[in-house]
XYZ file of C-alpha atoms in Angstrom:
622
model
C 39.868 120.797 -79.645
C 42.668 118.451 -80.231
C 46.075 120.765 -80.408
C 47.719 118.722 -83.284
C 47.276 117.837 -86.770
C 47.665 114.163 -86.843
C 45.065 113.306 -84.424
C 42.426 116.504 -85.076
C 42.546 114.817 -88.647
C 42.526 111.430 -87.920
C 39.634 111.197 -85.397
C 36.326 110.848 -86.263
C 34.520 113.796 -85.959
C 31.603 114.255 -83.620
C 31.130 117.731 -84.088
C 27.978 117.508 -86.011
C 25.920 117.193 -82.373
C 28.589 117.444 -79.812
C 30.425 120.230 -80.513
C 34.366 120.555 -80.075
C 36.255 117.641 -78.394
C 39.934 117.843 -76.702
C 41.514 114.773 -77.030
C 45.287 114.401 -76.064
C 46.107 111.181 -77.626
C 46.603 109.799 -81.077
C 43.706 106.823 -80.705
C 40.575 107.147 -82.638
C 37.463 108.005 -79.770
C 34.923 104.320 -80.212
C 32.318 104.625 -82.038
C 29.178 106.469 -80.286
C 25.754 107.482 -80.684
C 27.498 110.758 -82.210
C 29.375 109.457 -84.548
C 28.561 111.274 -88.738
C 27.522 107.495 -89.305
C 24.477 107.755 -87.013
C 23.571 111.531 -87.274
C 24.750 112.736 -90.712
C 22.498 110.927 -92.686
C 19.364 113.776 -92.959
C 19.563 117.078 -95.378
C 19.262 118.643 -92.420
C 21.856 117.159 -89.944
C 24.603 118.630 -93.039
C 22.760 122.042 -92.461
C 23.372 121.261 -88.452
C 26.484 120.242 -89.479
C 28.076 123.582 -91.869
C 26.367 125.856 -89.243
C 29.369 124.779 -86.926
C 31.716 125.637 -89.002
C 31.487 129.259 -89.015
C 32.407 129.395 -85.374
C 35.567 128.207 -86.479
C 36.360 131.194 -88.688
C 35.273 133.644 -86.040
C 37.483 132.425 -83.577
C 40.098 134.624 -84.698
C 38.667 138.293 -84.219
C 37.506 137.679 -80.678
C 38.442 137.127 -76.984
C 41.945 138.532 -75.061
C 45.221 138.190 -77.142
C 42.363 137.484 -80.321
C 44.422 135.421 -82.895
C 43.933 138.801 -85.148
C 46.697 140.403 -83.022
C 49.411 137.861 -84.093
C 48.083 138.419 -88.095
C 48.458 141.783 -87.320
C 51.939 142.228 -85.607
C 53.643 140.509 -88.665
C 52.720 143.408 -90.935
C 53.672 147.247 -91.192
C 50.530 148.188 -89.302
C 51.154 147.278 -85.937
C 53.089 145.115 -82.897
C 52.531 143.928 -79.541
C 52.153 146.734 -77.290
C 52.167 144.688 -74.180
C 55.375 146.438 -72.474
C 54.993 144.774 -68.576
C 56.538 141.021 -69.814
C 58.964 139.885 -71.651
C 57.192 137.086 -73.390
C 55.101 138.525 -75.938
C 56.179 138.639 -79.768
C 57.868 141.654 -80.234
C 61.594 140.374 -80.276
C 60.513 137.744 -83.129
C 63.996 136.572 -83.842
C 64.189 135.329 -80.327
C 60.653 134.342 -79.279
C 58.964 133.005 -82.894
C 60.619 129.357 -83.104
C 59.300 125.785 -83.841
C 59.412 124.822 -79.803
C 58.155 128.031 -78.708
C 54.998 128.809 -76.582
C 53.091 129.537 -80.197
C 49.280 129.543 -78.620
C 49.305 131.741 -75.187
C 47.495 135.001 -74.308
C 51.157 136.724 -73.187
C 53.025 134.870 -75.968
C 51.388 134.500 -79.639
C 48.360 133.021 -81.728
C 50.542 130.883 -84.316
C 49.725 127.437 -83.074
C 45.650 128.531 -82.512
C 45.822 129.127 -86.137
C 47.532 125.958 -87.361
C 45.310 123.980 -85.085
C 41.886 125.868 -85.677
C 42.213 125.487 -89.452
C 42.969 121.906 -89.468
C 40.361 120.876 -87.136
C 37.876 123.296 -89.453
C 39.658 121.491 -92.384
C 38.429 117.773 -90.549
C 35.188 119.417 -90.539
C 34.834 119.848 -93.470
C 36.094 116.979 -94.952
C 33.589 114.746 -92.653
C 31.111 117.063 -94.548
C 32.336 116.378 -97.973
C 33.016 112.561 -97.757
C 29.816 111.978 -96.547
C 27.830 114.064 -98.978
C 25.961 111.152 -100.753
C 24.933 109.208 -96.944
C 21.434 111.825 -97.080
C 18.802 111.486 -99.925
C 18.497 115.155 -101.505
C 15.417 116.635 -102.838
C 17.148 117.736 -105.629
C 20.731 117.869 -106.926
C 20.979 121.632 -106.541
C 20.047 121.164 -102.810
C 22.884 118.830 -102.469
C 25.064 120.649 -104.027
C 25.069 123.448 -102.311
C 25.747 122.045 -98.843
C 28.560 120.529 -100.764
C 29.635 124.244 -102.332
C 29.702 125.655 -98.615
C 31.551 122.677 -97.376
C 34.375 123.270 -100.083
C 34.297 127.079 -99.356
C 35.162 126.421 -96.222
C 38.140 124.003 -96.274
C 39.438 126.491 -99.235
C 39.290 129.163 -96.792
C 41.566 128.041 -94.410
C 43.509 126.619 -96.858
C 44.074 129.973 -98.125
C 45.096 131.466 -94.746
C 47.767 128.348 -93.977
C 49.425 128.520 -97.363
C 49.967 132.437 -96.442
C 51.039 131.627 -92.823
C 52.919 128.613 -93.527
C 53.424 127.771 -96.974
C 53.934 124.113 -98.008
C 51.527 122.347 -95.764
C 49.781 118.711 -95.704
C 47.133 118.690 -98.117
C 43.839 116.360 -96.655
C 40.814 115.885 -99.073
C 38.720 113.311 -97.486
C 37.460 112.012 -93.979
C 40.106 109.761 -92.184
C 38.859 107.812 -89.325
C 41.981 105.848 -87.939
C 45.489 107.985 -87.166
C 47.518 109.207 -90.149
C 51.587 109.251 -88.886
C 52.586 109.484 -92.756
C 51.485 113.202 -94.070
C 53.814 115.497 -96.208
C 54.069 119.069 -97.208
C 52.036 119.810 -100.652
C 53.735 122.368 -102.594
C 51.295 125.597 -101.699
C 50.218 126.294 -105.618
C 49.567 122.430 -105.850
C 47.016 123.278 -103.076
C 46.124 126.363 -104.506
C 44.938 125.155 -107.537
C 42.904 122.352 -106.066
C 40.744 124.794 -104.016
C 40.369 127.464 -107.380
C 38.592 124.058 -108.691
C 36.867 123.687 -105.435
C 35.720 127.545 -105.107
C 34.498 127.371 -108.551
C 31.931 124.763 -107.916
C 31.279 127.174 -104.827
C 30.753 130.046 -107.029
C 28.143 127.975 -109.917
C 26.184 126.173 -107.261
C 25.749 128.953 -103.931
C 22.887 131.473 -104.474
C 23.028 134.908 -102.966
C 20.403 136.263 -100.833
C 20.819 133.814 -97.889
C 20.536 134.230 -94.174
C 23.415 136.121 -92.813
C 26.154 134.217 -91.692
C 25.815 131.670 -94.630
C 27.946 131.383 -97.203
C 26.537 133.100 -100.380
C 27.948 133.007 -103.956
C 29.369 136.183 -103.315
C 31.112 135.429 -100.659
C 33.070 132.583 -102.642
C 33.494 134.480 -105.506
C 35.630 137.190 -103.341
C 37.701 134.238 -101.641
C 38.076 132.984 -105.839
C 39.634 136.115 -106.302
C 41.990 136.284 -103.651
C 43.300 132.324 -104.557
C 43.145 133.814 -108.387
C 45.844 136.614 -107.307
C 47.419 133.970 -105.156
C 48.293 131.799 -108.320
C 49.154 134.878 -110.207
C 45.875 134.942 -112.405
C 44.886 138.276 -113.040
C 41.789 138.178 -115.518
C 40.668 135.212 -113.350
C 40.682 137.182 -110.285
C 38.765 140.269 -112.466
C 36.413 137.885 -113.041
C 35.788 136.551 -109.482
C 35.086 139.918 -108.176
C 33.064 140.742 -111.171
C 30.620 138.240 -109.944
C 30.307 139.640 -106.318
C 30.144 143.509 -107.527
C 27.858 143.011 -110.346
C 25.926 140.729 -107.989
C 22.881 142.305 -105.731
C 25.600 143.752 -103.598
C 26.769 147.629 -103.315
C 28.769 150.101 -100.655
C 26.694 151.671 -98.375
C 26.576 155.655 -98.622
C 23.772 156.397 -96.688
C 22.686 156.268 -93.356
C 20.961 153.362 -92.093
C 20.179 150.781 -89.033
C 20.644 151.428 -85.693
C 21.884 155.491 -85.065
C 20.979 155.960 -88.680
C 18.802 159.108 -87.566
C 21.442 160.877 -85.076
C 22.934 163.861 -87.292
C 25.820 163.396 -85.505
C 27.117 160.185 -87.141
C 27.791 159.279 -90.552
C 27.695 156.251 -92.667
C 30.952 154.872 -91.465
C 29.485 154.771 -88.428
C 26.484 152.670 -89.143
C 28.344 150.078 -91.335
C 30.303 149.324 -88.354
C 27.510 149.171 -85.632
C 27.402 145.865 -83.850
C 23.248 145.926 -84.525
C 23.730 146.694 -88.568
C 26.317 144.124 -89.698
C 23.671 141.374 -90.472
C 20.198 143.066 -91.305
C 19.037 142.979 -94.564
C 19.367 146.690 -95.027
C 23.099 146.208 -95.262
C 23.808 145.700 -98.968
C 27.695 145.277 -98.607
C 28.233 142.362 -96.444
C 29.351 139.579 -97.962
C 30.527 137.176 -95.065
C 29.316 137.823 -91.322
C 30.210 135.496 -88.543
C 27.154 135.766 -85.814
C 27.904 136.448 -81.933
C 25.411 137.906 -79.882
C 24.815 137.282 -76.059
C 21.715 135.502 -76.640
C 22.796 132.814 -79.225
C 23.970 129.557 -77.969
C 28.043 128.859 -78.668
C 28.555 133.015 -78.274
C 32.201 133.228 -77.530
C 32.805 133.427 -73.973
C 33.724 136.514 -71.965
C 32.613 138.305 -75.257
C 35.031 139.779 -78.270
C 37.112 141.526 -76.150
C 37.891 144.005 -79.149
C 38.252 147.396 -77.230
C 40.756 145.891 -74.469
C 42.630 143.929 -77.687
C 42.819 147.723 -79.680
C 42.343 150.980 -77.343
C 45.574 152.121 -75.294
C 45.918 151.678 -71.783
C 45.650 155.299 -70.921
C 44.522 153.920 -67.070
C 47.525 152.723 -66.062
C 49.019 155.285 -64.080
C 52.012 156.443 -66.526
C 49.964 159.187 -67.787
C 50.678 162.465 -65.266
C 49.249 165.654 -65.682
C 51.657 168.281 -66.955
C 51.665 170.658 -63.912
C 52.284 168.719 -60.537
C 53.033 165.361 -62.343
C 49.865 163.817 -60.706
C 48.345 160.416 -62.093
C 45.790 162.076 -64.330
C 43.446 159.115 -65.545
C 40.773 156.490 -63.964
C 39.334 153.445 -65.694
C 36.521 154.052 -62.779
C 32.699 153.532 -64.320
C 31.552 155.466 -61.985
C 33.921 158.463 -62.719
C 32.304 162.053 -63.490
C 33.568 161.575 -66.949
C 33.739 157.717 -67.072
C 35.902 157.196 -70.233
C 35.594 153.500 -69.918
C 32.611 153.203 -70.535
C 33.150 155.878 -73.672
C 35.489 154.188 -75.230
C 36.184 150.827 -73.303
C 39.130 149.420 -71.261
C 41.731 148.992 -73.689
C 45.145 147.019 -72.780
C 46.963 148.276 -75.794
C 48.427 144.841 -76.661
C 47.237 146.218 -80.640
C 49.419 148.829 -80.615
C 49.520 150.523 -84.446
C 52.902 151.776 -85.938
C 52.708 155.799 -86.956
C 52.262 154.362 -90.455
C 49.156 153.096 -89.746
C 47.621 155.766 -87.140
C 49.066 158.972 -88.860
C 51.400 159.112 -91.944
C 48.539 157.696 -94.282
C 46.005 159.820 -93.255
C 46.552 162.622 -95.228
C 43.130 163.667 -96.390
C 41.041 165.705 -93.472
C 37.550 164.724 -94.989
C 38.010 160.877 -94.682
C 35.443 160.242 -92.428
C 37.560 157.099 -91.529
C 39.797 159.484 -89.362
C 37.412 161.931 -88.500
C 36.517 163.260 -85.426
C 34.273 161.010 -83.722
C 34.743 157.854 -85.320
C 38.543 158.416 -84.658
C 39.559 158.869 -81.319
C 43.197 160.908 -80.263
C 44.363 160.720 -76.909
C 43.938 164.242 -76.933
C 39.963 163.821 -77.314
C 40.549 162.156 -73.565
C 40.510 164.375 -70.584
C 42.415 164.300 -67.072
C 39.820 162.188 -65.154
C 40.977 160.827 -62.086
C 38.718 162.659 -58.949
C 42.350 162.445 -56.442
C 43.076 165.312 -59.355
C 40.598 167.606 -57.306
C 42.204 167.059 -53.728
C 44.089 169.869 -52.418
C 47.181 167.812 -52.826
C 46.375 166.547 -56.173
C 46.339 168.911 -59.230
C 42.485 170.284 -59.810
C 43.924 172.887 -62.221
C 44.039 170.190 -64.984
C 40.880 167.904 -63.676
C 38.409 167.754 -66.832
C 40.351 169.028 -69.240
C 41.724 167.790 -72.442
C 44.886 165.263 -72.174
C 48.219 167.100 -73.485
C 50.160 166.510 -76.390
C 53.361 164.875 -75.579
C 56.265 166.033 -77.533
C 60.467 165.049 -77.167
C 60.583 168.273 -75.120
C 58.083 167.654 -72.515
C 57.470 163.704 -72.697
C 59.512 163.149 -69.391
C 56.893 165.786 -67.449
C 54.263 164.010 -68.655
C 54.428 160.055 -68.806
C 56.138 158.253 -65.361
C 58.550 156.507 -67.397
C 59.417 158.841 -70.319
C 58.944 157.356 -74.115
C 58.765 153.955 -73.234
C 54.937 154.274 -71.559
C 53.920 156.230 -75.141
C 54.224 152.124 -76.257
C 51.111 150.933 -74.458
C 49.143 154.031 -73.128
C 49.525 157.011 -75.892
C 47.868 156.300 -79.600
C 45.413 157.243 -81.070
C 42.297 154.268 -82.503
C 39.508 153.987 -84.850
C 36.356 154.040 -82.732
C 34.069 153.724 -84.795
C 35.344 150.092 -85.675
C 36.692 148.477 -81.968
C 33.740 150.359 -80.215
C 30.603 147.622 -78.962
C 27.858 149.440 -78.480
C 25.526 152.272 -79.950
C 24.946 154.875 -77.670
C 27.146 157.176 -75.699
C 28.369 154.316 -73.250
C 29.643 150.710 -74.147
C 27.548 147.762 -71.901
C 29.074 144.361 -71.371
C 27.230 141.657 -70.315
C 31.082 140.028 -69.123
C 33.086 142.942 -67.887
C 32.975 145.949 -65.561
C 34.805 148.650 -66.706
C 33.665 146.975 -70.433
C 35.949 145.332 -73.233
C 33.445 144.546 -76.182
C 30.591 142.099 -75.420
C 29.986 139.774 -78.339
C 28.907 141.015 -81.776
C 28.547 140.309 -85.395
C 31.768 140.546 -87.701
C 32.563 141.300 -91.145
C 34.672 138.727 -92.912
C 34.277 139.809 -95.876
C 32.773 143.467 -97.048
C 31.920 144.520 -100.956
C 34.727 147.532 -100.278
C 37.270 145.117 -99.805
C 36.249 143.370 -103.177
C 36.599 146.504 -104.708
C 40.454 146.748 -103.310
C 40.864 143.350 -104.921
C 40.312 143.635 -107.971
C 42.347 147.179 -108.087
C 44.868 145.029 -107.071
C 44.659 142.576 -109.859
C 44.453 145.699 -112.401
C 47.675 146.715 -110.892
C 49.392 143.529 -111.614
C 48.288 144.005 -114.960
C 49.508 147.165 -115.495
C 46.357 149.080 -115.730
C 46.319 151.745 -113.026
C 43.369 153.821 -114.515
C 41.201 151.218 -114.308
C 42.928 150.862 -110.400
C 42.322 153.746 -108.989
C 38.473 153.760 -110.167
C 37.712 151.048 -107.929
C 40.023 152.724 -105.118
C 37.774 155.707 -105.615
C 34.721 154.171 -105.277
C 35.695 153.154 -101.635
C 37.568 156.425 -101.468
C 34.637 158.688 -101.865
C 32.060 156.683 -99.616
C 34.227 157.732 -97.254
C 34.290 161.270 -98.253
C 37.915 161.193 -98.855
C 39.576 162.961 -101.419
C 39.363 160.491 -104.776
C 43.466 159.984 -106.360
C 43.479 161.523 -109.324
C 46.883 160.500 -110.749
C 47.001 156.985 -112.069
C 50.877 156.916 -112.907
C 51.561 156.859 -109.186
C 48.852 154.043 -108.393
C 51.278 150.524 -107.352
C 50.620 147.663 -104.441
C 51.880 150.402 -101.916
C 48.933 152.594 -102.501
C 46.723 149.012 -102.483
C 48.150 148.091 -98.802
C 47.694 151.915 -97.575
C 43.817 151.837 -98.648
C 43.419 148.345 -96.965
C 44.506 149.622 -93.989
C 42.558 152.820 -94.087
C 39.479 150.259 -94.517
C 40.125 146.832 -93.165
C 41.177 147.567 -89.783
C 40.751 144.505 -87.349
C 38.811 142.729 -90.371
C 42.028 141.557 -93.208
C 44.302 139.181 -92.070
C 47.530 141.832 -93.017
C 49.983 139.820 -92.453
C 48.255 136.956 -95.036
C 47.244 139.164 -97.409
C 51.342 140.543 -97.129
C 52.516 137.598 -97.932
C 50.158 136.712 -100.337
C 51.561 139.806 -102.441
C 55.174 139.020 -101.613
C 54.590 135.544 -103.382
C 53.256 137.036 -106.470
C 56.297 139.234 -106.540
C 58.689 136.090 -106.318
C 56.569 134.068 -108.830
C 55.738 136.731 -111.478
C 59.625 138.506 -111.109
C 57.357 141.868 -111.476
C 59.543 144.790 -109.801
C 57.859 146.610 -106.409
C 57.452 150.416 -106.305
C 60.758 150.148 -104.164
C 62.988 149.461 -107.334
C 63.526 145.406 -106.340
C 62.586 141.946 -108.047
C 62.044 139.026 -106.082
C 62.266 135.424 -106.690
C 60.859 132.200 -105.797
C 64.720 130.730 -104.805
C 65.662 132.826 -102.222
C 61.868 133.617 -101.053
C 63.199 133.244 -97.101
C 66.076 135.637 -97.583
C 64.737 137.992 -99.658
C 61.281 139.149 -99.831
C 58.796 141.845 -100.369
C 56.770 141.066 -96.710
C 60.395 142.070 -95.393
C 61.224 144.866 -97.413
C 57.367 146.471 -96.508
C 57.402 145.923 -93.112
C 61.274 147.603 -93.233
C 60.178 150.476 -94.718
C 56.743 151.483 -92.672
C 56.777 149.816 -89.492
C 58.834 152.324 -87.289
C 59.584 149.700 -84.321
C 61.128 146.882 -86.636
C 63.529 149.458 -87.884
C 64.353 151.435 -85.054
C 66.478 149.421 -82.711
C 66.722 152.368 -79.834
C 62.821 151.318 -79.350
C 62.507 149.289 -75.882
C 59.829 148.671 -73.913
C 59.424 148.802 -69.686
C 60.160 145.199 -69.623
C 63.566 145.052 -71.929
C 62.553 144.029 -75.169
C 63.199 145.498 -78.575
C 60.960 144.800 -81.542
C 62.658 142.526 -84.400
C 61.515 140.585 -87.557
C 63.448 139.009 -90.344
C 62.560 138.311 -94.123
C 61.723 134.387 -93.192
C 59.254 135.633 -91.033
C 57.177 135.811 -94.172
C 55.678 132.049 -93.483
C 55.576 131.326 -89.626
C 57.543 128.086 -88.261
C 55.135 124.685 -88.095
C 54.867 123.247 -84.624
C 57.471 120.987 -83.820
C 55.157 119.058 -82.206
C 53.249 117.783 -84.748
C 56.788 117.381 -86.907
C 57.591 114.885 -84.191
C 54.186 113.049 -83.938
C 54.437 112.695 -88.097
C 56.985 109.846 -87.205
C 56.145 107.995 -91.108
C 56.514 110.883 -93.318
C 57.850 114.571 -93.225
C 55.784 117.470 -92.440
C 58.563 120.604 -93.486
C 59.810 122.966 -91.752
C 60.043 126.762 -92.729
C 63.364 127.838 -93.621
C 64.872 129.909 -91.405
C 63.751 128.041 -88.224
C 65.578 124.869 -86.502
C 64.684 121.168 -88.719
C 64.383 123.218 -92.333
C 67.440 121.118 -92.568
C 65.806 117.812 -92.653
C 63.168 119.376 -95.556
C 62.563 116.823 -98.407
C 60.887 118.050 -101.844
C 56.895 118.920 -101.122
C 54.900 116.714 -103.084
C 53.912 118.194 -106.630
C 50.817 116.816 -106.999
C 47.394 116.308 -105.325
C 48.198 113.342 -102.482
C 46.518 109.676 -103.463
């Protein structure tokens, strides 16, 4: 896939039978036998064609370092828990710049994004110019594929005007290299794909194969562009259509395990085997990735090494003789690999996220079982039995570290409680559905490949509580954060005065773990703070002006995220976790600045070039 904008736009695409090309230079490919000319010319070569464009939205929930991490390390929920290097993003002030490494496993996901959305946006656009080359059987036929082909470029549309703000706006197919693109003011782009998502939203149909796009589906990404451009009633709407459509929350048991009366309905929805069968009412959006389908993403989804600690590492001693206590051996009497997979801890959640918001001891979201604590692990490692090892702690139940005692029981004090001590929602990261994980990749296993939600009816329900915040009507809030509430046996709120975007972003992150793009979604809220100049539950108002100085994503991630704002936190290899407010949009390649050598592609403020900015354009580009 070709790693910048100018020439992943400009080339013709040959994705419709060839799949993703890398490319290096800024020269159109001659014309082949692959070209959309020859091949995209059939109903069904456009139905070929959309099918490959889901790949490129699942791209960023799977494989090592997933692209997910970096969404999620901007946010109060979480940071890089990768302690052994000094490269990954944890000091942001020092490592997040326009000439960094911004796409490496040890570094960052920033530049995957930027380039996977853009060559998803070409896609797309191939799609859409070339809409009239087929004769349709009818007009509602056509316009369909046409519907999913908009839904798609809107979608990552959405995501880069969240990561990076002003960005080049590209409607059509260009076959010969573009060196003259500006920045499009974000609402000018925003506004464009409302249009777009609408057609979506009049011409899908729901009731389609999983992994399609449905009218549901579109009508939840309406919303989220509604809130985006500050459109409450509009956003209402949007979800109105999904949630009054033939969709509705699980509560009871079903699929795969749907018989074992020792799970619960939590656990089902989240089963690899249950995402996508028809018995699932509340899916909305699944990407497909199974072991058997051809294009599976190699080495598999990776999601238990990405978001389980790295108890195995040796830093973890048993309390008496200060022996290593744990094995990531398979073949270990109690093989906790294979329970719970062989996590690396780069996702490393903040307290916020793994403790002070669970407050409720019926949410089956956190409850034992489908939440794991280190304390649910036990001392496993068989040297443990040896005469010179420490058998009086072999099998039994990992202790509970505290200030007092946390230099008996970790090798290197606090700073291994980073990586190797926290506790994980199992029931979501877990690949597999009975006692023991299999991977048809790795041995001890990480998460073989599996279906994903992209969009669930629960979050729908959290959006348009959201957009009856904005309005001021918290009643009418916190009956759509009860209905996800209560599925989930938790304790519905029963006080609507207290009801703001704080207790919005808590419930996401009880129920969007590893599937919401936080740090998106964060600053899709901080913009409608700026634009609307409505105060936050924290007493501030915001503005558009001084949006990289001052800014609700700062101010959030200040007050819950317990490494940002504790400076005495350091990890083994010497790094301290930082973030500043213009963090809020991420820095654009400098590489593709530099290739843009006839117009001006901005810069984010707060990173080197902002300097050299000119005005975004203000309307849609001829």
């Amino acid at each position: 896939m070709n790693k910048n904008i100018i020439a992943g736009i400009a080339v013709t695409a040959v994705f419709v039978a060839a799949g993703c090309t890398k490319r290096s230079e800024l020269i159109p490919e001659a014309p082949s036998k692959f070209t959309p000319d020859v091949t995209l010319t059939t109903p069904d070569a456009f139905r070929n064609a959309l099918e490959a464009l889901n790949p490129s939205v699942r791209f960023e929930f799977f494989g090592d370092s997933a692209p997910l991490l970096t969404e999620s390390l901007f946010t109060d929920a979480a940071v890089d828990g990768t302690t052994d290097k000094t490269t990954p993003a944890q000091d942001l002030n020092i490592r997040i710049t326009p000439t960094a490494n911004l796409d490496g496993d040890d570094y960052n996901k920033i530049g995957r994004y930027w380039y996977g959305w853009y060559a998803g946006i070409k896609d797309a656009n191939v799609i859409i110019s070339r809409i009239d080359n087929a004769t349709w059987a009818s007009a509602a036929d056509r316009n369909k594929v046409l519907a999913t082909a908009y839904f798609h470029r809107a979608y990552r549309y959405y995501r880069l005007v969240h990561e990076f703000g002003d960005v080049p706006l590209v409607l059509k197919e260009e076959a010969s290299v573009n060196t003259s693109y500006y920045s499009t003011q974000r609402l000018v782009i925003l506004r464009k794909m409302k249009t777009d998502l609408e057609f979506a939203v009049a011409n899908l149909t729901d009731g389609n194969a999983k992994g399609d796009i449905s009218k549901g589906g579109a009508a939840h990404l309406l919303a989220k562009v509604d809130l985006a451009l500050g459109l409450f009633d509009d956003a209402i709407a949007a979800c109105n259509v999904a949630i009054n459509g033939p969709y509705k929350l699980m509560t009871t048991r079903f699929g795969i395990n749907g018989g074992d009366a020792s799970k619960n309905v939590i656990w089902d929805l989240h089963r690899p085997e249950n995402k996508s069968i028809a018995a699932n009412t509340e899916a909305l959006y699944v990407v497909l990735d199974r072991e058997n389908l051809d294009g599976a993403t190699p080495f598999g989804s990776q999601v238990m090494r990405n978001c389980c600690p790295m108890w195995h590492n040796g830093t973890i001693l048993t309390p008496g003789a200060r022996k290593p206590g744990m094995s990531d051996a398979v073949t270990a009497e109690f093989p906790l690999t294979l329970m719970y997979g062989r996590g690396i801890g780069r996702m490393r959640p903040t307290p916020y996220a793994a403790k002070y918001i669970w407050t409720d001891n019926t949410d089956l979201r956190h409850a034992p079982g489908n939440w794991i604590n280190m304390t649910d692990l036990v001392y496993n490692n068989p040297a443990l039995k040896n005469t010179n090892g420490d058998p009086a702690w072999y099998g039994k139940k990992l202790v509970e570290y505290t200030p007092a005692n946390v230099n008996q029981v970790f090798l290197n004090g606090a700073r291994d409680t980073i990586r190797a001590w926290f506790s994980w929602p199992h029931y979501k990261v877990f690949i597999g559905s009975s006692q023991y994980a299999t991977d048809k990749y790795w041995s001890p296993p990480r998460g073989t490949n599996t279906d994903w939600y992209v969009f669930r009816l629960a979050e729908t329900y959290l959006l348009r509580a959201e957009a009856y915040v904005w309005k001021g009507q918290t009643a009418q809030a916190m009956a759509d954060i009860n209905m996800v509430r209560t599925r989930a046996q938790a304790q519905p709120l029963t006080d609507a005065g207290k009801v703001n975007i704080g207790t919005i972003l808590d419930e996401r992150q009880r129920e969007l773990y590893w599937e919401e793009p936080r740090k998106t979604e964060l600053t899709r809220m901080a913009y409608i703070f700026a634009q609307t100049g409505i105060p936050a539950y924290n007493g501030k108002s915001y503005n558009v002006a001084n949006f990289s100085t001052s800014n609700f994503f700062y101010d959030r991630i200040m007050e819950k995220n317990d490494f940002y704002k504790n400076p005495n936190v350091i990890t083994n290899s010497g790094n301290h976790y930082t973030i500043s407010p213009y963090h809020v949009l991420w820095p654009i390649p400098q590489h593709d600045i530099d290739l843009n050598t006839n117009g001006r592609i901005n810069q984010n403020k707060g990173y080197a070039g902002s300097e050299l900015n000119v005005p975004a354009l203000d309307k849609i580009p001829g």
